[in-house]
Amino acid sequence: MDRTSLRPFAAFAAALLTLGGLTSAAHAADTDLARNGGFEAGLDGWSCSAGSGAVVTAPVHGGAKALQATPAGSDNARCVQTVAVQPDSTYTLSGWVRGGYVHLGATGTGTTDVSTWARSAPDWQRLTTTFRTGAATRAVTLHTHGWYGTGAYHADDISLVGPGGDPVRTPAAPTGLTAGRATATTAPLTWSPVTGATSYHVYRGGTRVLTTTGPSATVTGLAPATPYTFQVTAVNAAGESDRSAGVTVTTPPGDGQPGGGLPAHALVGYLHTSFANGSGYTRMADVPDSWDVINLAFGEPTSVTSGDIRFALCPPAECPNVESPAEFKAAVKAKQAAGKKVLISIGGQNGQVQLSTPAARDTFVSSVSRIIDEYGLDGLDIDFEGHSLSLNAGDTDFRNPTSPVVVHLISALKTLKARYGPDFVLTMAPETFFVQLGYQFYGSGPWGGQDPRAGAYLPVIHALRDDLTLLHVQDYNSGPIMGLDNQYHSMGTADFHIAMTDMLLTGFPVAGNAERFFPPLRPEQVAIGLPASSQAGNGHTAPAEVNKALDCLTRTVNCGTYRTHGAWPGLRGLMTWSVNWDRFGGWEFSRNFDAYRWG
């Protein structure tokens, strides 16, 4: 007997139960809301991370097909579907699964998100859970996923039973459109997320100029000293909303010196100042004019949690050709007179800094200020690595961090910026693990078990985006990282630098949550970090590949297989570890930068 032949009996039974007071009209109206829950129509209605999902004909639980999804690397093979629901209503989610560590759940419920899982299911096992939607909830996201490093899992006959939501409607017009600090050629825009929107169109003077998936965008290609009016619309499968109220931006005059007196395209290098290694010691006076920003490596703490940062020149026993402090300070002044910026870089591989208390924060501010004042420096570079930054359990929103080490670092940097004024140069050099990995994972995750350092730089960058001169993420010593194309990219090629930089200039949903969208940075705030030679770090990129990356990001040529979300001719430049290693390699890195023709 097939399912349709039971319907007359089911209706009769429901009527009898209603008469007996054992059910309700709401229950009688409940339906299965999951679309293609048996995967008979392939992956229609479903989206699987990193291309991890496929439909198979065996094994199956019901019908002729089932889902097979395979975790790989740092991907847990998450497959999702968004379903329209009613507010203040109860739903039952169920499905049949096979494999080890298979999860079934729902997010965006407006109350408590739910997840149920099977540790080991050698044969088909039914999972079920219930939840109630919040007072304003109109849609929830169903998901299945496996676990990292485990084999493929199977899922079939997934259903969500409860009162159906309203059909998809054209979204409302966006509100809250505001403009950030414009440059001579760019204007950053943000607006409030719109419920039900899957993308947004940005209009300049009535002409659509770009489309984005999150509630922010940076419009490029503008003229200096020119007024522009922008509007935004929200888009989904039902159509496009009315346009938002307009916001007018007037770009500042182009003075040739954007970004704290830096040239339009700058070269940043770390100078091994306090230690020696195989690259040899390089005196400040011997740093070539190619370098526009020189980061002194490194200021380090007296202990991990003290916040007390100390800096001194390399001991003569390690660096026989080290200059005297007076000679060093004179060389710093000479570089500054030539238009260069000299910063103290805090941290590095061995300098773990955890500002876990207000006292450590205040000590950090005072000790860093002493170094800046003693050597007459232009600013500060934050190169926190290792375990300096991590997110406490429950710290899930990069816009409102609660972890003390993050909150106190933000406060300390804002204090330093306020103390030294608008000409203070602030740069950061995080690893990809702390930034771009946040597209997939943020902190310990909703169920724990993830590395709490994942994406931990994002709240610091976001809180200081109006004060930040340069962000140069280290595109080296990195594992494969997923880009906005949901594909993994590996270091050492133009493709890696294009994908990683595109994420910073386009913005991305943190941990896949569209409501927590990390807005793009301005192009002049971004430089690409690379090792100067194969001896300097894993992920050395040949000069020809470096040039391909710059061509793609600034002019959308030589892009290879990755397609960027725009062209950014204002991209600031390159950073390298290090000046010393570049000298060791015959200045190949800096000479290639000097020879590159921008635009």
Tab-separated table of C-alpha atoms in Angstrom, residues 208-578:
chain	number	residue	atom	x	y	z
A	208	ARG	CA	23.718	49.307	-10.765
A	209	VAL	CA	27.444	48.995	-10.106
A	210	LEU	CA	27.829	45.819	-8.064
A	211	THR	CA	26.101	42.932	-6.287
A	212	THR	CA	27.023	41.507	-2.884
A	213	THR	CA	25.713	38.715	-0.672
A	214	GLY	CA	26.182	40.614	2.599
A	215	PRO	CA	24.996	43.973	3.975
A	216	SER	CA	28.112	45.932	2.999
A	217	ALA	CA	30.151	46.845	-0.055
A	218	THR	CA	33.002	49.078	-1.152
A	219	VAL	CA	32.397	50.951	-4.405
A	220	THR	CA	35.632	51.559	-6.302
A	221	GLY	CA	36.668	53.479	-9.391
A	222	LEU	CA	35.432	56.857	-8.148
A	223	ALA	CA	36.898	60.239	-9.008
A	224	PRO	CA	38.504	62.480	-6.355
A	225	ALA	CA	36.588	65.483	-5.008
A	226	THR	CA	33.304	64.302	-6.524
A	227	PRO	CA	29.835	63.822	-4.943
A	228	TYR	CA	28.059	60.482	-5.483
A	229	THR	CA	24.629	59.236	-4.401
A	230	PHE	CA	24.186	55.549	-3.606
A	231	GLN	CA	21.126	53.338	-3.079
A	232	VAL	CA	20.721	49.648	-2.322
A	233	THR	CA	18.070	47.025	-3.101
A	234	ALA	CA	17.448	43.581	-1.601
A	235	VAL	CA	17.026	40.564	-3.865
A	236	ASN	CA	15.686	37.003	-3.563
A	237	ALA	CA	13.985	34.408	-5.741
A	238	ALA	CA	10.770	36.468	-5.817
A	239	GLY	CA	12.448	39.583	-7.199
A	240	GLU	CA	14.098	42.875	-6.253
A	241	SER	CA	12.912	45.324	-3.600
A	242	ASP	CA	12.391	49.029	-3.967
A	243	ARG	CA	15.538	51.091	-3.598
A	244	SER	CA	16.641	52.317	-0.212
A	245	ALA	CA	16.891	55.935	0.749
A	246	GLY	CA	19.978	57.446	-0.818
A	247	VAL	CA	23.214	58.430	0.869
A	248	THR	CA	25.524	61.027	-0.664
A	249	VAL	CA	29.303	60.751	-0.411
A	250	THR	CA	31.849	63.300	-1.564
A	251	THR	CA	35.257	61.796	-2.175
A	252	PRO	CA	38.221	63.761	-0.815
A	253	PRO	CA	40.810	65.317	-3.130
A	254	GLY	CA	43.547	62.978	-4.307
A	255	ASP	CA	46.776	64.182	-2.741
A	256	GLY	CA	49.025	61.307	-3.793
A	257	GLN	CA	49.680	60.434	-0.169
A	258	PRO	CA	46.688	58.365	1.057
A	259	GLY	CA	46.914	56.326	4.220
A	260	GLY	CA	49.047	58.099	6.780
A	261	GLY	CA	51.507	59.614	4.319
A	262	LEU	CA	52.249	56.325	2.547
A	263	PRO	CA	52.727	56.245	-1.211
A	264	ALA	CA	49.813	54.924	-3.261
A	265	HIS	CA	51.589	51.545	-3.522
A	266	ALA	CA	53.894	50.681	-0.660
A	267	LEU	CA	56.436	47.995	0.198
A	268	VAL	CA	56.497	46.839	3.834
A	269	GLY	CA	59.338	44.818	5.325
A	270	TYR	CA	60.316	43.432	8.706
A	271	LEU	CA	63.855	44.194	9.852
A	272	HIS	CA	65.497	41.700	12.228
A	273	THR	CA	66.574	44.275	14.776
A	274	SER	CA	66.663	42.473	18.119
A	275	PHE	CA	68.018	39.058	17.059
A	276	ALA	CA	70.220	37.247	14.593
A	277	ASN	CA	69.511	34.297	12.331
A	278	GLY	CA	70.837	32.795	9.132
A	279	SER	CA	69.890	35.825	7.051
A	280	GLY	CA	72.466	38.064	8.714
A	281	TYR	CA	72.065	41.390	10.494
A	282	THR	CA	71.131	44.444	8.395
A	283	ARG	CA	71.771	47.898	9.806
A	284	MET	CA	68.962	50.426	9.610
A	285	ALA	CA	71.095	52.772	7.503
A	286	ASP	CA	71.647	49.977	4.962
A	287	VAL	CA	67.947	49.352	4.266
A	288	PRO	CA	67.354	50.362	0.612
A	289	ASP	CA	64.946	53.133	-0.330
A	290	SER	CA	62.586	50.529	-1.834
A	291	TRP	CA	61.081	49.957	1.608
A	292	ASP	CA	58.321	52.395	2.564
A	293	VAL	CA	57.431	50.863	5.952
A	294	ILE	CA	60.076	49.212	8.138
A	295	ASN	CA	58.790	47.091	11.023
A	296	LEU	CA	61.322	46.551	13.809
A	297	ALA	CA	61.224	42.890	14.836
A	298	PHE	CA	60.432	42.464	17.641
A	299	GLY	CA	59.193	43.984	20.875
A	300	GLU	CA	58.503	41.057	23.219
A	301	PRO	CA	56.838	40.712	26.650
A	302	THR	CA	58.642	39.945	29.880
A	303	SER	CA	56.065	37.165	30.358
A	304	VAL	CA	53.050	36.000	28.390
A	305	THR	CA	50.486	37.796	30.550
A	306	SER	CA	52.477	40.783	31.872
A	307	GLY	CA	51.751	43.179	28.998
A	308	ASP	CA	55.215	44.599	29.672
A	309	ILE	CA	56.870	44.949	26.242
A	310	ARG	CA	60.639	45.379	25.940
A	311	PHE	CA	62.818	46.164	22.929
A	312	ALA	CA	66.577	46.342	22.506
A	313	LEU	CA	69.025	46.085	19.643
A	314	CYS	CA	70.625	42.753	18.879
A	315	PRO	CA	73.514	41.993	21.306
A	316	PRO	CA	76.959	42.451	19.712
A	317	ALA	CA	77.801	38.837	20.570
A	318	GLU	CA	75.038	37.734	18.168
A	319	CYS	CA	75.325	40.578	15.660
A	320	PRO	CA	78.936	41.768	15.420
A	321	ASN	CA	78.029	44.535	12.959
A	322	VAL	CA	75.179	45.978	15.045
A	323	GLU	CA	75.123	49.765	15.257
A	324	SER	CA	75.105	51.686	18.534
A	325	PRO	CA	71.779	52.941	19.911
A	326	ALA	CA	72.714	56.488	18.905
A	327	GLU	CA	73.573	55.400	15.362
A	328	PHE	CA	70.352	53.421	15.145
A	329	LYS	CA	68.201	56.362	16.276
A	330	ALA	CA	69.951	58.658	13.808
A	331	ALA	CA	69.284	56.168	11.000
A	332	VAL	CA	65.600	56.040	11.970
A	333	LYS	CA	65.397	59.838	11.687
A	334	ALA	CA	67.113	59.727	8.308
A	335	LYS	CA	64.580	57.203	7.006
A	336	GLN	CA	61.714	59.349	8.261
A	337	ALA	CA	63.225	62.418	6.607
A	338	ALA	CA	63.156	60.436	3.363
A	339	GLY	CA	59.408	59.780	3.817
A	340	LYS	CA	59.656	56.284	5.287
A	341	LYS	CA	57.696	54.962	8.279
A	342	VAL	CA	59.416	53.021	11.051
A	343	LEU	CA	57.247	50.973	13.442
A	344	ILE	CA	57.809	48.715	16.421
A	345	SER	CA	56.369	45.249	15.751
A	346	ILE	CA	55.058	43.423	18.819
A	347	GLY	CA	54.946	39.643	19.056
A	348	GLY	CA	56.345	37.374	16.378
A	349	GLN	CA	56.631	33.620	16.611
A	350	ASN	CA	58.210	33.652	20.076
A	351	GLY	CA	56.537	36.709	21.587
A	352	GLN	CA	53.232	35.466	22.982
A	353	VAL	CA	51.154	38.361	24.365
A	354	GLN	CA	47.921	37.797	26.297
A	355	LEU	CA	46.324	40.934	27.725
A	356	SER	CA	44.027	38.970	30.012
A	357	THR	CA	43.587	41.687	32.669
A	358	PRO	CA	43.077	45.465	32.775
A	359	ALA	CA	46.469	45.746	34.483
A	360	ALA	CA	48.181	43.948	31.573
A	361	ARG	CA	46.345	46.236	29.140
A	362	ASP	CA	47.539	49.380	30.908
A	363	THR	CA	51.096	48.059	31.185
A	364	PHE	CA	51.058	47.285	27.466
A	365	VAL	CA	50.059	50.854	26.647
A	366	SER	CA	52.705	52.415	28.877
A	367	SER	CA	55.540	50.093	27.835
A	368	VAL	CA	54.828	50.379	24.107
A	369	SER	CA	54.622	54.166	24.468
A	370	ARG	CA	58.090	54.208	26.069
A	371	ILE	CA	59.546	52.310	23.093
A	372	ILE	CA	57.859	54.594	20.560
A	373	ASP	CA	59.019	57.704	22.393
A	374	GLU	CA	62.585	56.509	22.973
A	375	TYR	CA	63.232	55.674	19.329
A	376	GLY	CA	60.979	58.325	17.813
A	377	LEU	CA	58.861	55.790	15.901
A	378	ASP	CA	55.851	56.379	13.657
A	379	GLY	CA	53.579	53.711	15.047
A	380	LEU	CA	52.921	50.090	15.901
A	381	ASP	CA	52.583	46.738	14.147
A	382	ILE	CA	50.654	43.913	15.837
A	383	ASP	CA	52.109	40.508	14.946
A	384	PHE	CA	50.386	38.339	17.537
A	385	GLU	CA	50.784	34.664	16.698
A	386	GLY	CA	50.468	31.294	18.416
A	387	HIS	CA	48.191	31.456	21.444
A	388	SER	CA	48.156	35.226	21.953
A	389	LEU	CA	44.551	35.546	20.756
A	390	SER	CA	41.750	33.041	21.293
A	391	LEU	CA	38.022	33.266	21.882
A	392	ASN	CA	36.340	32.087	25.050
A	393	ALA	CA	33.394	29.696	24.902
A	394	GLY	CA	30.233	31.645	24.093
A	395	ASP	CA	32.105	34.474	22.344
A	396	THR	CA	30.411	34.009	18.965
A	397	ASP	CA	29.864	37.504	17.512
A	398	PHE	CA	32.941	39.287	16.150
A	399	ARG	CA	31.054	42.599	16.357
A	400	ASN	CA	30.655	42.335	20.140
A	401	PRO	CA	33.606	40.347	21.530
A	402	THR	CA	33.670	39.282	25.179
A	403	SER	CA	37.008	37.442	25.506
A	404	PRO	CA	39.301	39.532	27.755
A	405	VAL	CA	42.439	39.111	25.609
A	406	VAL	CA	40.534	40.508	22.620
A	407	VAL	CA	38.639	43.248	24.455
A	408	HIS	CA	41.765	44.526	26.219
A	409	LEU	CA	43.846	44.525	23.018
A	410	ILE	CA	41.213	46.593	21.232
A	411	SER	CA	41.101	49.044	24.139
A	412	ALA	CA	44.906	49.308	24.286
A	413	LEU	CA	45.240	50.029	20.567
A	414	LYS	CA	42.505	52.651	20.643
A	415	THR	CA	44.256	54.323	23.569
A	416	LEU	CA	47.575	54.404	21.697
A	417	LYS	CA	45.908	55.766	18.564
A	418	ALA	CA	44.222	58.519	20.587
A	419	ARG	CA	47.474	59.330	22.402
A	420	TYR	CA	49.541	59.869	19.237
A	421	GLY	CA	46.865	61.304	16.957
A	422	PRO	CA	45.798	60.825	13.332
A	423	ASP	CA	49.351	60.392	11.972
A	424	PHE	CA	49.917	57.292	14.114
A	425	VAL	CA	50.510	54.309	11.809
A	426	LEU	CA	48.794	51.079	12.920
A	427	THR	CA	49.364	47.840	11.033
A	428	MET	CA	48.589	44.173	11.669
A	429	ALA	CA	50.135	40.947	10.367
A	430	PRO	CA	47.895	38.028	11.375
A	431	GLU	CA	48.114	34.554	9.902
A	432	THR	CA	45.325	33.252	7.632
A	433	PHE	CA	44.201	30.940	10.472
A	434	PHE	CA	43.139	33.998	12.470
A	435	VAL	CA	41.372	35.829	9.620
A	436	GLN	CA	40.247	34.036	6.450
A	437	LEU	CA	39.596	30.743	8.248
A	438	GLY	CA	36.797	32.674	9.967
A	439	TYR	CA	34.737	32.217	6.800
A	440	GLN	CA	34.265	28.592	7.893
A	441	PHE	CA	34.989	28.508	11.621
A	442	TYR	CA	34.845	31.034	14.434
A	443	GLY	CA	36.154	30.203	17.894
A	444	SER	CA	35.244	26.890	19.470
A	445	GLY	CA	32.018	26.697	17.432
A	446	PRO	CA	28.380	26.179	18.404
A	447	TRP	CA	29.030	22.730	19.888
A	448	GLY	CA	32.613	23.189	21.039
A	449	GLY	CA	35.538	21.175	19.809
A	450	GLN	CA	36.926	23.682	17.303
A	451	ASP	CA	40.204	25.525	17.820
A	452	PRO	CA	39.228	28.671	19.802
A	453	ARG	CA	41.823	30.694	17.888
A	454	ALA	CA	39.993	30.299	14.560
A	455	GLY	CA	39.112	33.771	13.258
A	456	ALA	CA	40.208	35.387	16.518
A	457	TYR	CA	41.718	38.463	14.809
A	458	LEU	CA	38.405	39.400	13.177
A	459	PRO	CA	36.963	41.321	16.166
A	460	VAL	CA	40.231	43.265	16.524
A	461	ILE	CA	40.357	44.209	12.848
A	462	HIS	CA	36.681	45.115	12.814
A	463	ALA	CA	36.810	47.289	15.930
A	464	LEU	CA	39.824	49.191	14.593
A	465	ARG	CA	38.945	49.362	10.899
A	466	ASP	CA	38.660	53.159	11.019
A	467	ASP	CA	42.058	53.418	12.738
A	468	LEU	CA	43.886	50.707	10.796
A	469	THR	CA	46.492	51.890	8.304
A	470	LEU	CA	47.404	48.486	6.874
A	471	LEU	CA	46.388	44.859	7.214
A	472	HIS	CA	48.922	42.516	5.664
A	473	VAL	CA	47.863	38.941	6.392
A	474	GLN	CA	50.680	36.411	6.236
A	475	ASP	CA	49.893	34.378	3.123
A	476	TYR	CA	52.547	31.845	4.138
A	477	ASN	CA	53.184	29.142	6.729
A	478	SER	CA	49.518	28.336	6.120
A	479	GLY	CA	47.478	25.255	5.415
A	480	PRO	CA	44.869	25.215	2.643
A	481	ILE	CA	42.150	27.835	3.206
A	482	MET	CA	38.679	27.969	1.681
A	483	GLY	CA	37.946	31.027	-0.461
A	484	LEU	CA	34.652	32.658	-1.347
A	485	ASP	CA	34.308	30.150	-4.192
A	486	ASN	CA	34.020	27.445	-1.488
A	487	GLN	CA	37.154	25.787	-2.832
A	488	TYR	CA	40.401	25.228	-0.947
A	489	HIS	CA	43.457	27.207	-2.036
A	490	SER	CA	47.072	26.376	-1.236
A	491	MET	CA	49.923	28.807	-0.646
A	492	GLY	CA	52.765	29.534	-3.022
A	493	THR	CA	50.664	30.418	-6.082
A	494	ALA	CA	48.944	33.501	-7.458
A	495	ASP	CA	45.626	31.735	-6.873
A	496	PHE	CA	46.168	31.663	-3.095
A	497	HIS	CA	46.958	35.373	-2.830
A	498	ILE	CA	44.077	36.320	-5.119
A	499	ALA	CA	41.535	34.270	-3.174
A	500	MET	CA	42.756	35.378	0.276
A	501	THR	CA	42.899	39.071	-0.678
A	502	ASP	CA	39.523	38.955	-2.437
A	503	MET	CA	38.001	37.850	0.884
A	504	LEU	CA	39.329	40.957	2.644
A	505	LEU	CA	38.150	43.318	-0.103
A	506	THR	CA	34.736	41.685	-0.585
A	507	GLY	CA	33.853	40.734	2.989
A	508	PHE	CA	32.370	37.417	4.080
A	509	PRO	CA	29.829	35.824	6.424
A	510	VAL	CA	31.661	34.677	9.548
A	511	ALA	CA	31.296	30.927	10.095
A	512	GLY	CA	28.808	30.955	7.234
A	513	ASN	CA	26.320	33.138	9.146
A	514	ALA	CA	24.969	35.774	6.750
A	515	GLU	CA	23.726	37.847	9.699
A	516	ARG	CA	27.317	38.173	10.963
A	517	PHE	CA	28.989	39.582	7.894
A	518	PHE	CA	32.568	40.849	8.129
A	519	PRO	CA	32.544	44.042	6.018
A	520	PRO	CA	35.259	44.587	3.417
A	521	LEU	CA	38.295	46.701	4.124
A	522	ARG	CA	39.255	49.611	1.900
A	523	PRO	CA	41.785	48.633	-0.792
A	524	GLU	CA	44.361	51.109	0.466
A	525	GLN	CA	44.249	49.337	3.855
A	526	VAL	CA	45.314	45.990	2.400
A	527	ALA	CA	48.719	44.615	1.418
A	528	ILE	CA	49.645	41.015	0.598
A	529	GLY	CA	52.116	39.304	2.947
A	530	LEU	CA	54.707	36.947	1.413
A	531	PRO	CA	58.091	35.446	2.311
A	532	ALA	CA	60.990	37.153	0.549
A	533	SER	CA	62.708	33.882	-0.362
A	534	SER	CA	62.325	30.141	-0.043
A	535	GLN	CA	64.483	30.278	3.114
A	536	ALA	CA	62.224	32.851	4.760
A	537	GLY	CA	59.117	30.687	5.163
A	538	ASN	CA	56.869	28.062	3.655
A	539	GLY	CA	54.824	29.336	0.746
A	540	HIS	CA	57.439	31.325	-1.158
A	541	THR	CA	55.869	32.668	-4.349
A	542	ALA	CA	57.900	33.196	-7.511
A	543	PRO	CA	58.005	36.819	-8.756
A	544	ALA	CA	55.988	35.947	-11.873
A	545	GLU	CA	53.194	34.534	-9.692
A	546	VAL	CA	53.296	37.623	-7.452
A	547	ASN	CA	52.799	39.790	-10.519
A	548	LYS	CA	49.878	37.636	-11.684
A	549	ALA	CA	48.185	38.147	-8.326
A	550	LEU	CA	48.628	41.920	-8.552
A	551	ASP	CA	47.389	41.957	-12.154
A	552	CYS	CA	44.243	40.056	-11.193
A	553	LEU	CA	43.404	42.035	-8.077
A	554	THR	CA	44.008	45.478	-9.577
A	555	ARG	CA	42.924	44.921	-13.214
A	556	THR	CA	41.166	41.492	-13.331
A	557	VAL	CA	43.693	40.097	-15.818
A	558	ASN	CA	45.847	36.958	-15.387
A	559	CYS	CA	43.353	35.661	-12.857
A	560	GLY	CA	43.565	31.956	-13.617
A	561	THR	CA	40.619	29.903	-12.371
A	562	TYR	CA	39.565	32.166	-9.472
A	563	ARG	CA	37.233	35.039	-10.283
A	564	THR	CA	37.415	38.045	-7.983
A	565	HIS	CA	34.408	40.078	-6.883
A	566	GLY	CA	35.863	43.284	-8.268
A	567	ALA	CA	39.016	45.124	-9.301
A	568	TRP	CA	40.913	47.211	-6.751
A	569	PRO	CA	43.532	49.446	-8.364
A	570	GLY	CA	44.017	51.093	-4.973
A	571	LEU	CA	45.427	47.915	-3.384
A	572	ARG	CA	48.206	49.255	-1.181
A	573	GLY	CA	51.036	46.842	-1.968
A	574	LEU	CA	53.126	44.026	-0.533
A	575	MET	CA	54.603	43.039	2.817
A	576	THR	CA	57.437	40.581	3.243
A	577	TRP	CA	59.298	38.624	5.838
A	578	SER	CA	61.828	40.077	5.680
